[in-house]
JSON list of C-alpha atoms and ligand atoms in Angstrom, two decimals:
[
{"chain": "Q", "resi": 1, "resn": "MET", "atom": "CA", "xyz": [-43.55, 0.54, -16.79]},
{"chain": "Q", "resi": 2, "resn": "GLY", "atom": "CA", "xyz": [-41.44, -1.68, -19.01]},
{"chain": "Q", "resi": 3, "resn": "PRO", "atom": "CA", "xyz": [-41.49, -5.07, -19.09]},
{"chain": "Q", "resi": 4, "resn": "HIS", "atom": "CA", "xyz": [-42.70, -7.42, -16.17]},
{"chain": "Q", "resi": 5, "resn": "PRO", "atom": "CA", "xyz": [-44.19, -11.11, -15.85]},
{"chain": "Q", "resi": 6, "resn": "ALA", "atom": "CA", "xyz": [-48.05, -11.38, -16.79]},
{"chain": "Q", "resi": 7, "resn": "ALA", "atom": "CA", "xyz": [-50.16, -12.40, -13.89]},
{"chain": "Q", "resi": 8, "resn": "GLU", "atom": "CA", "xyz": [-50.95, -16.05, -13.65]},
{"chain": "Q", "resi": 9, "resn": "ARG", "atom": "CA", "xyz": [-54.36, -14.99, -14.12]},
{"chain": "Q", "resi": 10, "resn": "ALA", "atom": "CA", "xyz": [-54.04, -13.28, -17.27]},
{"chain": "Q", "resi": 11, "resn": "GLY", "atom": "CA", "xyz": [-52.25, -16.02, -19.14]},
{"chain": "Q", "resi": 12, "resn": "GLY", "atom": "CA", "xyz": [-48.72, -15.90, -17.42]},
{"chain": "Q", "resi": 13, "resn": "SER", "atom": "CA", "xyz": [-46.71, -15.15, -20.11]},
{"chain": "Q", "resi": 14, "resn": "TYR", "atom": "CA", "xyz": [-43.86, -12.38, -20.01]},
{"chain": "Q", "resi": 15, "resn": "CYS", "atom": "CA", "xyz": [-44.93, -8.85, -21.26]},
{"chain": "Q", "resi": 16, "resn": "TYR", "atom": "CA", "xyz": [-42.20, -7.29, -23.40]},
{"chain": "Q", "resi": 17, "resn": "ILE", "atom": "CA", "xyz": [-43.98, -3.64, -23.95]},
{"chain": "Q", "resi": 18, "resn": "GLU", "atom": "CA", "xyz": [-41.42, -0.95, -23.02]},
{"chain": "Q", "resi": 19, "resn": "ALA", "atom": "CA", "xyz": [-43.57, 1.84, -22.77]},
{"chain": "Q", "resi": 20, "resn": "PRO", "atom": "CA", "xyz": [-45.65, 2.80, -19.49]},
{"chain": "Q", "resi": 21, "resn": "HIS", "atom": "CA", "xyz": [-48.90, 0.98, -20.13]},
{"chain": "Q", "resi": 22, "resn": "LEU", "atom": "CA", "xyz": [-52.04, -0.28, -18.35]},
{"chain": "Q", "resi": 23, "resn": "HIS", "atom": "CA", "xyz": [-52.83, -3.73, -17.28]},
{"chain": "Q", "resi": 24, "resn": "ALA", "atom": "CA", "xyz": [-56.23, -5.02, -15.80]},
{"chain": "Q", "resi": 25, "resn": "TYR", "atom": "CA", "xyz": [-55.07, -6.80, -13.32]},
{"chain": "Q", "resi": 26, "resn": "ALA", "atom": "CA", "xyz": [-52.69, -6.13, -10.02]},
{"chain": "Q", "resi": 27, "resn": "PRO", "atom": "CA", "xyz": [-49.31, -7.95, -10.54]},
{"chain": "Q", "resi": 28, "resn": "ASP", "atom": "CA", "xyz": [-48.28, -11.38, -9.10]},
{"chain": "Q", "resi": 29, "resn": "HIS", "atom": "CA", "xyz": [-45.45, -11.53, -6.52]},
{"chain": "Q", "resi": 30, "resn": "SER", "atom": "CA", "xyz": [-46.13, -7.35, -6.03]},
{"chain": "Q", "resi": 31, "resn": "ILE", "atom": "CA", "xyz": [-42.53, -7.40, -3.93]},
{"chain": "Q", "resi": 32, "resn": "PHE", "atom": "CA", "xyz": [-41.06, -7.49, -6.86]},
{"chain": "Q", "resi": 33, "resn": "TYR", "atom": "CA", "xyz": [-42.10, -4.42, -8.22]},
{"chain": "Q", "resi": 34, "resn": "HIS", "atom": "CA", "xyz": [-41.29, -1.23, -7.22]},
{"chain": "Q", "resi": 35, "resn": "PRO", "atom": "CA", "xyz": [-44.08, 1.67, -7.21]},
{"chain": "Q", "resi": 36, "resn": "THR", "atom": "CA", "xyz": [-42.77, 4.67, -8.96]},
{"chain": "Q", "resi": 37, "resn": "SER", "atom": "CA", "xyz": [-44.47, 8.13, -9.90]},
{"chain": "Q", "resi": 38, "resn": "ALA", "atom": "CA", "xyz": [-45.24, 6.47, -13.27]},
{"chain": "Q", "resi": 39, "resn": "GLY", "atom": "CA", "xyz": [-46.39, 3.14, -12.46]},
{"chain": "Q", "resi": 40, "resn": "TYR", "atom": "CA", "xyz": [-44.78, -0.62, -10.99]},
{"chain": "Q", "resi": 41, "resn": "VAL", "atom": "CA", "xyz": [-41.40, -1.26, -12.38]},
{"chain": "Q", "resi": 42, "resn": "PHE", "atom": "CA", "xyz": [-40.65, -4.62, -12.03]},
{"chain": "Q", "resi": 43, "resn": "VAL", "atom": "CA", "xyz": [-37.25, -5.06, -10.66]},
{"chain": "Q", "resi": 44, "resn": "GLY", "atom": "CA", "xyz": [-36.88, -9.01, -9.65]},
{"chain": "Q", "resi": 45, "resn": "ASP", "atom": "CA", "xyz": [-35.23, -11.57, -12.05]},
{"chain": "Q", "resi": 46, "resn": "PRO", "atom": "CA", "xyz": [-37.49, -12.42, -15.27]},
{"chain": "Q", "resi": 47, "resn": "THR", "atom": "CA", "xyz": [-36.12, -15.94, -15.47]},
{"chain": "Q", "resi": 48, "resn": "PRO", "atom": "CA", "xyz": [-38.45, -17.86, -13.90]},
{"chain": "Q", "resi": 49, "resn": "PHE", "atom": "CA", "xyz": [-41.31, -16.12, -15.12]},
{"chain": "Q", "resi": 50, "resn": "GLY", "atom": "CA", "xyz": [-41.63, -16.99, -18.79]},
{"chain": "Q", "resi": 51, "resn": "TYR", "atom": "CA", "xyz": [-39.02, -14.07, -19.89]},
{"chain": "Q", "resi": 52, "resn": "ALA", "atom": "CA", "xyz": [-36.95, -15.50, -23.38]},
{"chain": "Q", "resi": 53, "resn": "GLY", "atom": "CA", "xyz": [-34.55, -12.93, -24.43]},
{"chain": "Q", "resi": 54, "resn": "GLU", "atom": "CA", "xyz": [-30.69, -11.41, -23.15]},
{"chain": "Q", "resi": 55, "resn": "ARG", "atom": "CA", "xyz": [-29.90, -11.58, -19.71]},
{"chain": "Q", "resi": 56, "resn": "HIS", "atom": "CA", "xyz": [-27.15, -10.43, -17.39]},
{"chain": "Q", "resi": 57, "resn": "ILE", "atom": "CA", "xyz": [-25.98, -11.73, -13.93]},
{"chain": "Q", "resi": 58, "resn": "PHE", "atom": "CA", "xyz": [-25.84, -9.45, -11.09]},
{"chain": "Q", "resi": 59, "resn": "TYR", "atom": "CA", "xyz": [-24.73, -10.40, -7.49]},
{"chain": "Q", "resi": 60, "resn": "GLY", "atom": "CA", "xyz": [-26.12, -8.69, -4.59]},
{"chain": "Q", "resi": 61, "resn": "HIS", "atom": "CA", "xyz": [-28.28, -5.34, -4.50]},
{"chain": "Q", "resi": 62, "resn": "HIS", "atom": "CA", "xyz": [-28.07, -2.34, -7.18]},
{"chain": "Q", "resi": 63, "resn": "PRO", "atom": "CA", "xyz": [-29.72, 0.33, -8.31]},
{"chain": "Q", "resi": 64, "resn": "VAL", "atom": "CA", "xyz": [-32.15, -0.17, -10.92]},
{"chain": "Q", "resi": 65, "resn": "ALA", "atom": "CA", "xyz": [-32.27, 2.37, -13.58]},
{"chain": "Q", "resi": 66, "resn": "VAL", "atom": "CA", "xyz": [-35.88, 3.65, -14.60]},
{"chain": "Q", "resi": 67, "resn": "ALA", "atom": "CA", "xyz": [-37.08, 6.65, -16.23]},
{"chain": "Q", "resi": 68, "resn": "VAL", "atom": "CA", "xyz": [-38.01, 8.57, -13.37]},
{"chain": "Q", "resi": 69, "resn": "ASP", "atom": "CA", "xyz": [-36.60, 11.16, -10.80]},
{"chain": "Q", "resi": 70, "resn": "GLN", "atom": "CA", "xyz": [-36.76, 8.16, -8.14]},
{"chain": "Q", "resi": 71, "resn": "SER", "atom": "CA", "xyz": [-34.27, 5.54, -6.44]},
{"chain": "Q", "resi": 72, "resn": "VAL", "atom": "CA", "xyz": [-35.07, 1.84, -7.01]},
{"chain": "Q", "resi": 73, "resn": "PHE", "atom": "CA", "xyz": [-33.52, -1.18, -6.14]},
{"chain": "Q", "resi": 74, "resn": "CYS", "atom": "CA", "xyz": [-33.23, -4.43, -6.50]},
{"chain": "Q", "resi": 75, "resn": "PHE", "atom": "CA", "xyz": [-32.53, -6.42, -3.01]},
{"chain": "Q", "resi": 76, "resn": "LEU", "atom": "CA", "xyz": [-32.08, -9.90, -4.27]},
{"chain": "Q", "resi": 77, "resn": "ASP", "atom": "CA", "xyz": [-29.04, -11.38, -2.26]},
{"chain": "Q", "resi": 78, "resn": "GLY", "atom": "CA", "xyz": [-26.73, -13.57, -4.08]},
{"chain": "Q", "resi": 79, "resn": "PRO", "atom": "CA", "xyz": [-26.50, -14.48, -8.31]},
{"chain": "Q", "resi": 80, "resn": "HIS", "atom": "CA", "xyz": [-29.27, -13.57, -10.75]},
{"chain": "Q", "resi": 81, "resn": "HIS", "atom": "CA", "xyz": [-30.35, -12.40, -13.67]},
{"chain": "Q", "resi": 82, "resn": "HIS", "atom": "CA", "xyz": [-31.69, -8.96, -15.21]},
{"chain": "Q", "resi": 83, "resn": "ALA", "atom": "CA", "xyz": [-33.10, -8.18, -18.69]},
{"chain": "Q", "resi": 84, "resn": "PHE", "atom": "CA", "xyz": [-30.88, -5.19, -18.54]},
{"chain": "Q", "resi": 85, "resn": "ALA", "atom": "CA", "xyz": [-27.10, -4.93, -18.62]},
{"chain": "Q", "resi": 86, "resn": "PRO", "atom": "CA", "xyz": [-25.27, -3.01, -15.85]},
{"chain": "Q", "resi": 87, "resn": "PRO", "atom": "CA", "xyz": [-24.56, 0.52, -16.72]},
{"chain": "Q", "resi": 88, "resn": "PRO", "atom": "CA", "xyz": [-20.99, 1.53, -18.27]},
{"chain": "Q", "resi": 89, "resn": "GLY", "atom": "CA", "xyz": [-18.56, 3.27, -15.54]},
{"chain": "Q", "resi": 90, "resn": "ASP", "atom": "CA", "xyz": [-17.15, 2.71, -12.01]},
{"chain": "Q", "resi": 91, "resn": "ASP", "atom": "CA", "xyz": [-20.02, 1.78, -10.18]},
{"chain": "Q", "resi": 92, "resn": "TYR", "atom": "CA", "xyz": [-19.56, -1.65, -11.42]},
{"chain": "Q", "resi": 93, "resn": "ARG", "atom": "CA", "xyz": [-16.96, -4.36, -11.09]},
{"chain": "Q", "resi": 94, "resn": "ILE", "atom": "CA", "xyz": [-17.88, -7.44, -13.63]},
{"chain": "Q", "resi": 95, "resn": "MET", "atom": "CA", "xyz": [-15.95, -10.71, -12.30]},
{"chain": "Q", "resi": 96, "resn": "ASP", "atom": "CA", "xyz": [-16.14, -13.68, -14.55]},
{"chain": "Q", "resi": 97, "resn": "GLY", "atom": "CA", "xyz": [-19.37, -11.85, -16.16]},
{"chain": "Q", "resi": 98, "resn": "ILE", "atom": "CA", "xyz": [-20.96, -11.37, -12.91]},
{"chain": "Q", "resi": 99, "resn": "ALA", "atom": "CA", "xyz": [-21.71, -7.70, -11.97]},
{"chain": "Q", "resi": 100, "resn": "PHE", "atom": "CA", "xyz": [-21.11, -6.41, -8.50]},
{"chain": "Q", "resi": 101, "resn": "TYR", "atom": "CA", "xyz": [-22.37, -3.13, -7.78]},
{"chain": "Q", "resi": 102, "resn": "VAL", "atom": "CA", "xyz": [-19.54, -0.90, -5.73]},
{"chain": "Q", "resi": 103, "resn": "GLY", "atom": "CA", "xyz": [-21.15, 2.40, -6.38]},
{"chain": "Q", "resi": 104, "resn": "PRO", "atom": "CA", "xyz": [-22.64, 4.96, -3.70]},
{"chain": "Q", "resi": 105, "resn": "LEU", "atom": "CA", "xyz": [-25.56, 3.61, -1.72]},
{"chain": "Q", "resi": 106, "resn": "SER", "atom": "CA", "xyz": [-27.60, 6.83, -0.99]},
{"chain": "Q", "resi": 107, "resn": "ALA", "atom": "CA", "xyz": [-29.98, 6.91, 2.41]},
{"chain": "Q", "resi": 108, "resn": "ALA", "atom": "CA", "xyz": [-33.15, 6.19, 0.34]},
{"chain": "Q", "resi": 109, "resn": "TYR", "atom": "CA", "xyz": [-31.40, 2.63, -0.52]},
{"chain": "Q", "resi": 110, "resn": "VAL", "atom": "CA", "xyz": [-31.00, 2.00, 3.42]},
{"chain": "Q", "resi": 111, "resn": "ASP", "atom": "CA", "xyz": [-34.66, 2.91, 3.94]},
{"chain": "Q", "resi": 112, "resn": "GLU", "atom": "CA", "xyz": [-36.18, 0.46, 1.43]},
{"chain": "Q", "resi": 113, "resn": "ARG", "atom": "CA", "xyz": [-33.83, -2.05, 2.21]},
{"chain": "Q", "resi": 114, "resn": "ALA", "atom": "CA", "xyz": [-35.48, -2.01, 5.47]},
{"chain": "Q", "resi": 115, "resn": "LYS", "atom": "CA", "xyz": [-38.96, -2.40, 4.12]},
{"chain": "Q", "resi": 116, "resn": "ARG", "atom": "CA", "xyz": [-38.13, -4.86, 0.98]},
{"chain": "Q", "resi": 117, "resn": "TRP", "atom": "CA", "xyz": [-34.94, -6.44, 1.64]},
{"chain": "Q", "resi": 118, "resn": "GLU", "atom": "CA", "xyz": [-36.41, -9.89, 3.36]},
{"chain": "Q", "resi": 119, "resn": "LEU", "atom": "CA", "xyz": [-39.59, -9.67, 1.65]},
{"chain": "Q", "resi": 120, "resn": "VAL", "atom": "CA", "xyz": [-37.95, -9.78, -1.77]},
{"chain": "Q", "resi": 121, "resn": "ASN", "atom": "CA", "xyz": [-35.66, -12.73, -0.57]},
{"chain": "Q", "resi": 122, "resn": "ASP", "atom": "CA", "xyz": [-38.51, -14.65, 0.59]},
{"chain": "Q", "resi": 123, "resn": "GLU", "atom": "CA", "xyz": [-40.33, -14.22, -2.29]},
{"chain": "Q", "resi": 124, "resn": "PHE", "atom": "CA", "xyz": [-37.59, -15.57, -4.31]},
{"chain": "Q", "resi": 125, "resn": "LYS", "atom": "CA", "xyz": [-36.91, -18.30, -2.31]},
{"chain": "Q", "resi": 126, "resn": "PRO", "atom": "CA", "xyz": [-38.86, -21.00, -4.36]},
{"chain": "Q", "resi": 127, "resn": "PHE", "atom": "CA", "xyz": [-37.46, -20.04, -7.40]},
{"chain": "Q", "resi": 128, "resn": "ALA", "atom": "CA", "xyz": [-33.77, -20.73, -6.34]},
{"chain": "Q", "resi": 129, "resn": "ARG", "atom": "CA", "xyz": [-33.33, -23.21, -8.99]},
{"chain": "Q", "resi": 130, "resn": "PHE", "atom": "CA", "xyz": [-33.63, -20.46, -11.72]},
{"chain": "Q", "resi": 131, "resn": "ARG", "atom": "CA", "xyz": [-30.42, -18.48, -10.55]},
{"chain": "Q", "resi": 132, "resn": "PRO", "atom": "CA", "xyz": [-27.63, -18.50, -12.67]},
{"chain": "Q", "resi": 133, "resn": "ALA", "atom": "CA", "xyz": [-25.16, -21.32, -11.85]},
{"chain": "Q", "resi": 134, "resn": "VAL", "atom": "CA", "xyz": [-22.22, -19.38, -10.33]},
{"chain": "Q", "resi": 135, "resn": "ASN", "atom": "CA", "xyz": [-19.12, -21.43, -9.17]},
{"chain": "Q", "resi": 136, "resn": "VAL", "atom": "CA", "xyz": [-16.56, -19.79, -6.51]},
{"chain": "Q", "resi": 137, "resn": "VAL", "atom": "CA", "xyz": [-17.09, -16.07, -6.58]},
{"chain": "Q", "resi": 138, "resn": "VAL", "atom": "CA", "xyz": [-14.55, -13.96, -5.01]},
{"chain": "Q", "resi": 139, "resn": "PRO", "atom": "CA", "xyz": [-16.04, -10.65, -4.74]},
{"chain": "Q", "resi": 140, "resn": "PRO", "atom": "CA", "xyz": [-14.10, -7.47, -5.58]},
{"chain": "Q", "resi": 141, "resn": "ALA", "atom": "CA", "xyz": [-12.41, -6.19, -2.44]},
{"chain": "Q", "resi": 142, "resn": "GLU", "atom": "CA", "xyz": [-14.84, -2.93, -2.65]},
{"chain": "Q", "resi": 143, "resn": "TRP", "atom": "CA", "xyz": [-17.85, -4.88, -2.37]},
{"chain": "Q", "resi": 144, "resn": "ARG", "atom": "CA", "xyz": [-19.97, -4.83, 0.64]},
{"chain": "Q", "resi": 145, "resn": "GLY", "atom": "CA", "xyz": [-22.68, -7.15, 0.27]},
{"chain": "Q", "resi": 146, "resn": "ARG", "atom": "CA", "xyz": [-22.83, -10.83, 1.94]},
{"chain": "Q", "resi": 147, "resn": "ILE", "atom": "CA", "xyz": [-22.36, -13.45, 0.13]},
{"chain": "Q", "resi": 148, "resn": "TYR", "atom": "CA", "xyz": [-25.57, -16.07, -0.93]},
{"chain": "Q", "resi": 149, "resn": "MET", "atom": "CA", "xyz": [-25.70, -19.48, 0.39]},
{"chain": "Q", "resi": 150, "resn": "PRO", "atom": "CA", "xyz": [-27.76, -21.47, -1.70]},
{"chain": "Q", "resi": 151, "resn": "PRO", "atom": "CA", "xyz": [-30.68, -23.18, 0.15]},
{"chain": "Q", "resi": 152, "resn": "ASP", "atom": "CA", "xyz": [-29.84, -26.80, -0.71]},
{"chain": "Q", "resi": 153, "resn": "VAL", "atom": "CA", "xyz": [-25.88, -26.35, -0.43]},
{"chain": "Q", "resi": 154, "resn": "LYS", "atom": "CA", "xyz": [-24.85, -27.76, 3.24]},
{"chain": "Q", "resi": 155, "resn": "ILE", "atom": "CA", "xyz": [-21.43, -26.34, 3.99]},
{"chain": "Q", "resi": 156, "resn": "GLN", "atom": "CA", "xyz": [-18.68, -29.01, 5.24]},
{"chain": "Q", "resi": 157, "resn": "LEU", "atom": "CA", "xyz": [-16.02, -28.02, 7.37]},
{"chain": "Q", "resi": 158, "resn": "PRO", "atom": "CA", "xyz": [-12.97, -28.89, 7.21]},
{"chain": "Q", "resi": 159, "resn": "HIS", "atom": "CA", "xyz": [-12.29, -31.94, 9.52]},
{"chain": "Q", "resi": 160, "resn": "ARG", "atom": "CA", "xyz": [-10.26, -30.59, 12.98]},
{"chain": "Q", "resi": 161, "resn": "PRO", "atom": "CA", "xyz": [-6.68, -32.17, 13.06]},
{"chain": "Q", "resi": 162, "resn": "LYS", "atom": "CA", "xyz": [-6.19, -35.07, 15.79]},
{"chain": "Q", "resi": 163, "resn": "HIS", "atom": "CA", "xyz": [-3.36, -33.43, 17.60]},
{"chain": "Q", "resi": 164, "resn": "VAL", "atom": "CA", "xyz": [-4.90, -30.14, 18.71]},
{"chain": "Q", "resi": 165, "resn": "HIS", "atom": "CA", "xyz": [-3.35, -29.10, 22.09]},
{"chain": "Q", "resi": 166, "resn": "ARG", "atom": "CA", "xyz": [-5.80, -28.30, 24.64]},
{"chain": "Q", "resi": 167, "resn": "THR", "atom": "CA", "xyz": [-5.30, -25.87, 26.88]},
{"chain": "Q", "resi": 168, "resn": "ARG", "atom": "CA", "xyz": [-6.82, -27.09, 30.22]},
{"chain": "Q", "resi": 169, "resn": "VAL", "atom": "CA", "xyz": [-7.62, -24.56, 32.71]},
{"chain": "Q", "resi": 170, "resn": "ARG", "atom": "CA", "xyz": [-8.14, -25.46, 36.25]},
{"chain": "Q", "resi": 171, "resn": "VAL", "atom": "CA", "xyz": [-10.47, -23.63, 38.34]},
{"chain": "Q", "resi": 172, "resn": "GLU", "atom": "CA", "xyz": [-10.47, -23.75, 41.87]},
{"chain": "Q", "resi": 173, "resn": "VAL", "atom": "CA", "xyz": [-12.95, -21.93, 44.30]},
{"chain": "Q", "resi": 174, "resn": "HIS", "atom": "CA", "xyz": [-11.98, -21.67, 48.06]},
{"chain": "Q", "resi": 175, "resn": "GLU", "atom": "CA", "xyz": [-14.36, -20.28, 50.13]},
{"chain": "H", "resi": 1, "resn": "LIG", "atom": "ZN1", "xyz": [-47.47, -5.43, -19.49]},
{"chain": "H", "resi": 2, "resn": "LIG", "atom": "ZN1", "xyz": [-30.71, -7.45, -9.45]}
]
């Protein structure tokens, strides 16, 4: 259902067919596809897979609108692209052009997250360099996701001041 990366063995280009359609191959990176009653829906970031078109930046998990009566979610942590824009309304906060989903999360979301969250993000790790460059992100207060740490970033903790008063505790044990 809808556009998706073509499998490597089928040429590896991007398939832009919007309508439900058939291919003679199974998808690569199948965890990026969500099976629905109408077929596989690609819910990954299309950027590493030859997609050339309009893109929008999302941060963290969010629902994906599909033409079936079924919940489909994107479980990519951190900044990533989609070909679709966030729908207008109160469910998204846009900060610095980045869409954060702050709407309700259903029981279906919790079930699916248990199955897909880790697998989806592991599968996307080799493609981390294709993520949108996002500088300092301060998520909206009502957002409940987790901040993404790029794999090649080292956290430099601030140096402790030298004159720290230590509290010494002496413990004596009398038998
Ligand atoms: Zn196709
Ligand atoms: Zn997404």
